[in-house]
Amino acid sequence: MLWWALAFFLVAVVAAILGFAGIATGLAAIAEILFYVFLALFVLSLLAYFFMGGRRSAV
């Protein structure tokens, strides 16, 4: 679960760089939305990891 949290965080950072820095000017709005979506997934993954006590899921 921690690996998923790290992956979501990295995608959120890339989306933030593209959206907020104006690198992808045509897609800036989409990149900003993706930033918030993946940031939320990152937080949810971290919470799930801590509530599970660091145990790996069966799936």
PDB file of C-alpha atoms in Angstrom:
ATOM      1  CA  MET A   1       0.000   0.000   0.000  1.00  0.00           C
ATOM      2  CA  LEU A   2       2.888   2.319   0.688  1.00  0.00           C
ATOM      3  CA  TRP A   3       4.156   1.838  -2.866  1.00  0.00           C
ATOM      4  CA  TRP A   4       0.771   2.951  -4.220  1.00  0.00           C
ATOM      5  CA  ALA A   5       0.915   6.026  -2.007  1.00  0.00           C
ATOM      6  CA  LEU A   6       4.365   6.864  -3.347  1.00  0.00           C
ATOM      7  CA  ALA A   7       3.218   6.360  -6.942  1.00  0.00           C
ATOM      8  CA  PHE A   8       0.192   8.624  -6.425  1.00  0.00           C
ATOM      9  CA  PHE A   9       2.410  11.255  -4.834  1.00  0.00           C
ATOM     10  CA  LEU A  10       4.837  11.224  -7.750  1.00  0.00           C
ATOM     11  CA  VAL A  11       2.020  11.551 -10.283  1.00  0.00           C
ATOM     12  CA  ALA A  12       0.565  14.415  -8.241  1.00  0.00           C
ATOM     13  CA  VAL A  13       3.915  16.207  -8.240  1.00  0.00           C
ATOM     14  CA  VAL A  14       4.298  15.825 -12.016  1.00  0.00           C
ATOM     15  CA  ALA A  15       0.747  17.087 -12.567  1.00  0.00           C
ATOM     16  CA  ALA A  16       1.448  20.042 -10.273  1.00  0.00           C
ATOM     17  CA  ILE A  17       4.598  20.950 -12.169  1.00  0.00           C
ATOM     18  CA  LEU A  18       2.787  20.781 -15.491  1.00  0.00           C
ATOM     19  CA  GLY A  19      -0.344  22.545 -14.286  1.00  0.00           C
ATOM     20  CA  PHE A  20       0.899  25.261 -11.982  1.00  0.00           C
ATOM     21  CA  ALA A  21       4.168  26.137 -13.744  1.00  0.00           C
ATOM     22  CA  GLY A  22       2.442  26.702 -17.068  1.00  0.00           C
ATOM     23  CA  ILE A  23       4.569  24.158 -18.925  1.00  0.00           C
ATOM     24  CA  ALA A  24       1.520  22.523 -20.470  1.00  0.00           C
ATOM     25  CA  THR A  25      -0.442  25.699 -21.133  1.00  0.00           C
ATOM     26  CA  GLY A  26      -3.163  24.033 -23.170  1.00  0.00           C
ATOM     27  CA  LEU A  27      -3.675  21.293 -20.631  1.00  0.00           C
ATOM     28  CA  ALA A  28      -3.077  23.301 -17.470  1.00  0.00           C
ATOM     29  CA  ALA A  29      -6.646  22.970 -16.193  1.00  0.00           C
ATOM     30  CA  ILE A  30      -6.617  19.206 -16.671  1.00  0.00           C
ATOM     31  CA  ALA A  31      -3.201  18.927 -15.016  1.00  0.00           C
ATOM     32  CA  GLU A  32      -4.418  20.921 -12.014  1.00  0.00           C
ATOM     33  CA  ILE A  33      -7.459  18.663 -11.644  1.00  0.00           C
ATOM     34  CA  LEU A  34      -5.249  15.584 -11.912  1.00  0.00           C
ATOM     35  CA  PHE A  35      -2.992  17.033  -9.231  1.00  0.00           C
ATOM     36  CA  TYR A  36      -5.862  17.235  -6.762  1.00  0.00           C
ATOM     37  CA  VAL A  37      -7.193  13.792  -7.715  1.00  0.00           C
ATOM     38  CA  PHE A  38      -3.848  12.072  -7.247  1.00  0.00           C
ATOM     39  CA  LEU A  39      -3.105  14.064  -4.113  1.00  0.00           C
ATOM     40  CA  ALA A  40      -6.368  12.777  -2.638  1.00  0.00           C
ATOM     41  CA  LEU A  41      -5.475   9.215  -3.678  1.00  0.00           C
ATOM     42  CA  PHE A  42      -2.064   9.667  -2.051  1.00  0.00           C
ATOM     43  CA  VAL A  43      -3.618  10.763   1.241  1.00  0.00           C
ATOM     44  CA  LEU A  44      -6.171   7.942   1.167  1.00  0.00           C
ATOM     45  CA  SER A  45      -3.440   5.391   0.466  1.00  0.00           C
ATOM     46  CA  LEU A  46      -1.332   6.679   3.343  1.00  0.00           C
ATOM     47  CA  LEU A  47      -4.309   6.561   5.695  1.00  0.00           C
ATOM     48  CA  ALA A  48      -5.110   3.007   4.614  1.00  0.00           C
ATOM     49  CA  TYR A  49      -1.485   2.001   5.176  1.00  0.00           C
ATOM     50  CA  PHE A  50      -1.402   3.431   8.685  1.00  0.00           C
ATOM     51  CA  PHE A  51      -4.808   2.050   9.676  1.00  0.00           C
ATOM     52  CA  MET A  52      -3.776  -1.407   8.474  1.00  0.00           C
ATOM     53  CA  GLY A  53      -0.693  -1.157  10.661  1.00  0.00           C
ATOM     54  CA  GLY A  54       1.709  -1.539   7.761  1.00  0.00           C
ATOM     55  CA  ARG A  55       0.346  -4.977   6.870  1.00  0.00           C
ATOM     56  CA  ARG A  56       0.138  -5.969   3.237  1.00  0.00           C
ATOM     57  CA  SER A  57      -3.304  -6.529   1.803  1.00  0.00           C
ATOM     58  CA  ALA A  58      -4.359  -9.905   0.426  1.00  0.00           C
ATOM     59  CA  VAL A  59      -5.018  -8.434  -3.016  1.00  0.00           C
TER      60      VAL A  59
END
